[in-house]
CSV table of C-alpha atoms in Angstrom, one decimal:
chain,number,residue,atom,x,y,z
E,12,UNK,CA,42.4,12.4,-18.4
E,13,UNK,CA,40.3,11.6,-21.3
E,14,UNK,CA,36.8,12.7,-20.6
E,15,UNK,CA,35.6,9.1,-22.1
E,16,UNK,CA,37.5,7.3,-19.1
E,17,UNK,CA,36.7,9.9,-16.4
E,18,UNK,CA,32.8,8.8,-17.6
E,19,UNK,CA,33.3,5.3,-17.5
E,20,UNK,CA,35.0,5.3,-14.0
E,21,UNK,CA,31.5,6.7,-12.4
E,22,UNK,CA,30.0,3.3,-11.9
E,23,UNK,CA,33.2,2.1,-11.4
E,24,UNK,CA,33.8,3.7,-8.6
E,25,UNK,CA,30.3,3.7,-7.4
E,26,UNK,CA,30.2,0.0,-7.2
E,27,UNK,CA,33.1,-0.4,-4.5
E,28,UNK,CA,31.7,2.5,-2.2
E,29,UNK,CA,28.5,0.9,-2.2
E,30,UNK,CA,29.7,-2.5,-1.2
E,31,UNK,CA,32.0,-0.6,1.5
E,32,UNK,CA,28.8,1.6,2.7
E,33,UNK,CA,26.5,-1.8,2.7
E,34,UNK,CA,29.1,-4.1,4.6
E,35,UNK,CA,29.0,-2.0,7.8
E,36,UNK,CA,25.2,-2.8,7.8
E,37,UNK,CA,24.1,-5.5,9.8
E,38,UNK,CA,20.7,-5.9,7.6
E,39,UNK,CA,23.3,-6.5,4.6
E,40,UNK,CA,25.2,-9.1,6.4
E,41,UNK,CA,21.5,-11.1,6.5
E,42,UNK,CA,21.0,-10.4,3.0
E,43,UNK,CA,23.9,-11.5,1.7
E,44,UNK,CA,24.1,-14.9,3.8
E,45,UNK,CA,20.8,-15.4,1.7
E,46,UNK,CA,22.8,-15.7,-1.8
E,47,UNK,CA,23.0,-19.6,-2.7
E,48,UNK,CA,26.1,-20.4,-5.0
E,49,UNK,CA,23.6,-20.4,-8.0
E,50,UNK,CA,22.6,-16.8,-7.1
E,51,UNK,CA,25.8,-15.6,-7.2
E,52,UNK,CA,26.5,-17.0,-10.8
E,53,UNK,CA,23.3,-15.0,-11.7
E,54,UNK,CA,24.4,-11.8,-10.1
E,55,UNK,CA,28.0,-11.9,-11.8
E,56,UNK,CA,27.0,-13.2,-14.7
E,57,UNK,CA,24.8,-10.5,-15.0
E,58,UNK,CA,27.6,-8.0,-14.5
E,59,UNK,CA,29.8,-9.1,-16.8
E,60,UNK,CA,26.4,-8.9,-19.5
E,61,UNK,CA,25.6,-5.3,-18.7
E,62,UNK,CA,29.5,-4.2,-17.7
E,63,UNK,CA,31.3,-5.9,-20.9
E,64,UNK,CA,29.2,-7.6,-23.5
E,65,UNK,CA,26.4,-5.1,-24.1
E,66,UNK,CA,28.7,-2.3,-24.2
E,67,UNK,CA,31.3,-4.4,-26.8
E,68,UNK,CA,28.2,-4.9,-28.7
E,69,UNK,CA,27.0,-1.3,-28.8
E,70,UNK,CA,30.3,-0.3,-29.8
E,71,UNK,CA,30.9,-2.9,-32.6
E,72,UNK,CA,27.3,-1.8,-33.9
E,73,UNK,CA,28.3,2.0,-33.8
E,74,UNK,CA,31.7,1.6,-35.4
E,75,UNK,CA,30.8,-1.1,-38.0
E,76,UNK,CA,27.1,-1.5,-38.9
E,77,UNK,CA,25.5,1.9,-38.5
E,78,UNK,CA,27.8,3.5,-40.7
E,79,UNK,CA,27.2,0.9,-43.5
E,80,UNK,CA,23.2,1.2,-43.0
E,81,UNK,CA,22.7,4.7,-41.8
E,82,UNK,CA,25.6,6.8,-43.4
E,83,UNK,CA,24.2,9.9,-43.8
E,84,UNK,CA,22.8,10.0,-40.0
E,85,UNK,CA,25.5,9.6,-38.1
E,86,UNK,CA,25.7,12.9,-36.1
E,87,UNK,CA,22.4,14.2,-37.6
E,88,UNK,CA,21.0,15.3,-34.1
E,89,UNK,CA,22.8,18.7,-33.4
E,90,UNK,CA,22.1,18.9,-29.7
E,91,UNK,CA,25.7,19.3,-27.9
E,92,UNK,CA,26.7,17.9,-25.3
E,93,UNK,CA,24.2,18.7,-22.8
E,94,UNK,CA,21.0,17.5,-25.4
E,95,UNK,CA,22.8,14.3,-25.9
E,96,UNK,CA,23.2,13.9,-22.1
E,97,UNK,CA,19.7,14.8,-21.6
E,98,UNK,CA,18.5,12.4,-24.5
E,99,UNK,CA,20.3,9.7,-22.7
E,100,UNK,CA,19.5,10.5,-19.2
E,101,UNK,CA,15.8,11.1,-19.3
E,102,UNK,CA,14.8,10.0,-22.8
E,103,UNK,CA,16.3,6.4,-22.9
E,104,UNK,CA,15.0,6.5,-18.9
E,105,UNK,CA,11.5,7.2,-20.3
E,106,UNK,CA,11.9,3.9,-22.7
E,107,UNK,CA,13.2,1.9,-19.9
E,108,UNK,CA,9.7,2.7,-18.0
E,109,UNK,CA,7.6,1.5,-20.7
E,110,UNK,CA,10.2,-1.2,-21.5
E,111,UNK,CA,9.8,-2.5,-18.0
E,112,UNK,CA,6.4,-1.9,-17.6
E,113,UNK,CA,6.0,-4.8,-20.4
E,114,UNK,CA,8.4,-6.7,-19.2
E,115,UNK,CA,5.5,-7.5,-16.2
E,116,UNK,CA,2.5,-6.8,-17.9
E,117,UNK,CA,3.2,-9.1,-20.8
E,118,UNK,CA,3.6,-12.9,-20.1
E,119,UNK,CA,6.4,-14.1,-22.4
E,120,UNK,CA,8.7,-10.7,-21.4
E,121,UNK,CA,7.9,-11.6,-17.6
E,122,UNK,CA,9.3,-15.1,-18.6
E,123,UNK,CA,12.2,-13.5,-19.4
E,124,UNK,CA,12.4,-10.6,-16.4
E,125,UNK,CA,11.4,-13.0,-13.6
E,126,UNK,CA,15.1,-14.3,-12.6
E,127,UNK,CA,15.7,-10.7,-11.4
E,128,UNK,CA,12.6,-11.0,-9.1
E,129,UNK,CA,13.8,-14.5,-8.2
E,130,UNK,CA,16.5,-13.0,-6.2
E,131,UNK,CA,16.0,-14.0,-2.8
E,132,UNK,CA,16.9,-10.4,-1.4
E,133,UNK,CA,18.0,-7.2,-3.2
E,134,UNK,CA,21.6,-5.3,-2.9
E,135,UNK,CA,24.3,-3.7,-5.0
E,136,UNK,CA,25.1,-7.6,-6.1
E,137,UNK,CA,21.8,-8.0,-7.6
E,138,UNK,CA,21.6,-5.3,-9.6
E,139,UNK,CA,22.3,-6.7,-13.1
E,140,UNK,CA,20.9,-10.3,-12.4
E,141,UNK,CA,18.7,-11.9,-15.3
E,142,UNK,CA,19.0,-14.3,-17.5
E,143,UNK,CA,21.9,-14.3,-20.4
E,144,UNK,CA,19.1,-13.6,-23.3
E,145,UNK,CA,16.9,-11.0,-21.2
E,146,UNK,CA,20.2,-8.6,-21.6
E,147,UNK,CA,19.8,-8.5,-25.5
E,148,UNK,CA,16.3,-7.1,-24.9
E,149,UNK,CA,17.0,-3.9,-23.1
E,150,UNK,CA,16.9,-0.4,-24.8
E,151,UNK,CA,20.6,-0.3,-23.8
E,152,UNK,CA,21.1,-2.9,-26.5
E,153,UNK,CA,20.2,-1.5,-29.5
E,154,UNK,CA,18.2,1.6,-28.8
E,155,UNK,CA,20.7,3.7,-27.0
E,156,UNK,CA,23.9,2.8,-29.3
E,157,UNK,CA,21.6,4.2,-32.5
E,158,UNK,CA,20.6,7.5,-30.7
E,159,UNK,CA,24.4,7.7,-29.4
E,160,UNK,CA,25.4,7.4,-33.1
E,161,UNK,CA,22.9,10.2,-34.3
E,162,UNK,CA,24.2,12.5,-31.7
E,163,UNK,CA,26.8,15.2,-32.9
E,164,UNK,CA,28.1,15.0,-29.1
E,165,UNK,CA,28.6,11.3,-28.3
E,166,UNK,CA,30.6,11.7,-25.3
E,167,UNK,CA,27.7,13.6,-23.5
E,168,UNK,CA,25.0,10.8,-24.6
E,169,UNK,CA,27.9,8.2,-23.2
E,170,UNK,CA,28.2,10.5,-20.0
E,171,UNK,CA,24.2,10.0,-19.3
E,172,UNK,CA,24.8,6.7,-19.5
E,173,UNK,CA,27.4,6.1,-17.0
E,174,UNK,CA,25.3,8.1,-14.6
E,175,UNK,CA,22.5,6.1,-15.0
E,176,UNK,CA,24.8,3.1,-14.7
E,177,UNK,CA,25.8,4.2,-11.2
E,178,UNK,CA,22.2,5.3,-10.2
E,179,UNK,CA,21.3,1.7,-11.2
E,180,UNK,CA,24.1,0.3,-8.4
E,181,UNK,CA,22.4,2.9,-6.1
E,182,UNK,CA,18.7,2.0,-6.2
E,183,UNK,CA,19.5,-1.6,-5.7
E,184,UNK,CA,21.5,-1.2,-2.8
E,185,UNK,CA,20.7,-1.5,0.8
E,186,UNK,CA,22.1,2.0,1.6
E,187,UNK,CA,19.6,4.1,3.5
E,188,UNK,CA,20.3,7.8,2.6
E,189,UNK,CA,18.0,10.9,2.8
E,190,UNK,CA,18.4,13.1,0.3
E,191,UNK,CA,16.0,16.1,0.7
E,192,UNK,CA,15.3,17.5,-2.8
E,193,UNK,CA,16.6,14.7,-5.0
E,194,UNK,CA,14.4,12.1,-3.5
E,195,UNK,CA,11.4,14.1,-4.9
E,196,UNK,CA,13.3,13.7,-8.5
E,197,UNK,CA,15.2,10.6,-8.4
E,198,UNK,CA,14.1,7.0,-7.5
E,199,UNK,CA,15.5,6.1,-3.6
E,200,UNK,CA,16.8,2.7,-3.1
E,201,UNK,CA,13.4,2.3,-0.9
E,202,UNK,CA,11.2,3.0,-3.5
E,203,UNK,CA,13.0,0.5,-6.1
E,204,UNK,CA,13.0,-1.8,-3.4
E,205,UNK,CA,9.3,-1.7,-3.1
E,206,UNK,CA,9.5,-3.0,-6.7
E,207,UNK,CA,11.0,-6.1,-5.6
E,208,UNK,CA,8.9,-6.6,-2.6
E,209,UNK,CA,7.4,-10.3,-3.3
E,210,UNK,CA,4.0,-9.3,-1.7
E,211,UNK,CA,3.3,-6.3,-3.9
E,212,UNK,CA,5.9,-5.9,-6.8
E,213,UNK,CA,3.5,-4.1,-9.6
E,214,UNK,CA,5.2,-0.4,-8.6
E,215,UNK,CA,8.1,1.7,-9.5
E,216,UNK,CA,9.3,0.8,-13.0
E,217,UNK,CA,11.2,3.5,-13.4
E,218,UNK,CA,14.9,4.0,-13.2
E,219,UNK,CA,16.1,7.2,-13.0
E,220,UNK,CA,13.4,9.4,-12.5
E,221,UNK,CA,9.9,8.6,-10.0
E,222,UNK,CA,8.3,11.2,-12.7
E,223,UNK,CA,7.0,8.5,-14.9
E,224,UNK,CA,5.3,6.1,-12.4
E,225,UNK,CA,3.7,9.6,-10.8
E,226,UNK,CA,2.3,10.5,-14.3
E,227,UNK,CA,1.3,7.0,-15.0
E,228,UNK,CA,-0.4,6.3,-11.8
E,229,UNK,CA,2.4,3.2,-10.7
E,230,UNK,CA,4.5,5.3,-8.0
E,231,UNK,CA,4.1,3.6,-4.1
E,232,UNK,CA,6.3,5.5,-1.4
E,233,UNK,CA,9.0,3.5,0.3
E,234,UNK,CA,9.0,4.1,3.7
E,235,UNK,CA,11.0,1.0,4.5
E,236,UNK,CA,12.9,-2.0,2.8
E,237,UNK,CA,10.5,-4.9,2.5
E,238,UNK,CA,11.0,-8.4,4.7
E,239,UNK,CA,10.4,-10.2,1.7
E,240,UNK,CA,11.7,-10.6,-1.6
E,241,UNK,CA,12.0,-13.3,-4.0
E,242,UNK,CA,9.7,-16.6,-4.6
E,243,UNK,CA,9.3,-19.3,-2.2
E,244,UNK,CA,9.4,-21.6,-5.0
E,245,UNK,CA,11.5,-21.0,-8.1
E,246,UNK,CA,13.4,-22.5,-10.8
E,247,UNK,CA,17.0,-23.7,-10.5
E,248,UNK,CA,19.6,-21.4,-11.3
E,249,UNK,CA,20.8,-23.3,-14.8
E,250,UNK,CA,17.0,-22.6,-15.4
E,251,UNK,CA,17.4,-18.7,-15.0
E,252,UNK,CA,20.4,-18.4,-16.3
E,253,UNK,CA,19.9,-20.4,-19.9
E,254,UNK,CA,16.1,-21.2,-20.3
E,255,UNK,CA,14.2,-18.6,-18.7
E,256,UNK,CA,10.8,-19.7,-20.5
E,257,UNK,CA,10.7,-22.7,-18.8
E,258,UNK,CA,10.6,-20.9,-15.5
E,259,UNK,CA,7.1,-20.4,-15.2
């Protein structure tokens, strides 16, 4: 099989596996019942944006724009498959951590990010929930395509992106698993759900690794899934989806 297709299959396979695993949980059935029709529109539009639109835009940039404006920089990073993989999986992850903290600390950025935290519950379906415009502010929109364009082994960079996408689904899921060893390195669902706790959300900003949160003092252990998500009063789903700057 084409290695590009093999990498792309990782999040595609991860998603139904997590959905099936969640469906076996009584707590997830209760969680899903909290979604309104508007919540489902926000959830599914997020998957459409992050699963199709953003990758398509990145591909167009790398294929047509970057060769025109950065012709001499194509494949200038001679770091091989492993180096390109680590650049995405670790390097972009650190950039995401910094950006995620900014989304929470800077008022106008928080308005763009708030719809993700307005979700009345969190499971795999809420992974990509955001205002439409917010997707274009993520590091995955412009920074990732540029770095991928610079790498000599673009397929390695892509593999790192697909593993990150699969872990994004995992950490939003309600799958309660013990991963001895890995849970001291990677962010587990309970830790990320701690970030979504409506009572104390200012912690655990990382995506793949807990290292950044531990280095910068923002890590909080997640010993259980929160009892409360979202906000008691929130804007209409139309406002959250289309005009998040009016939401606060």
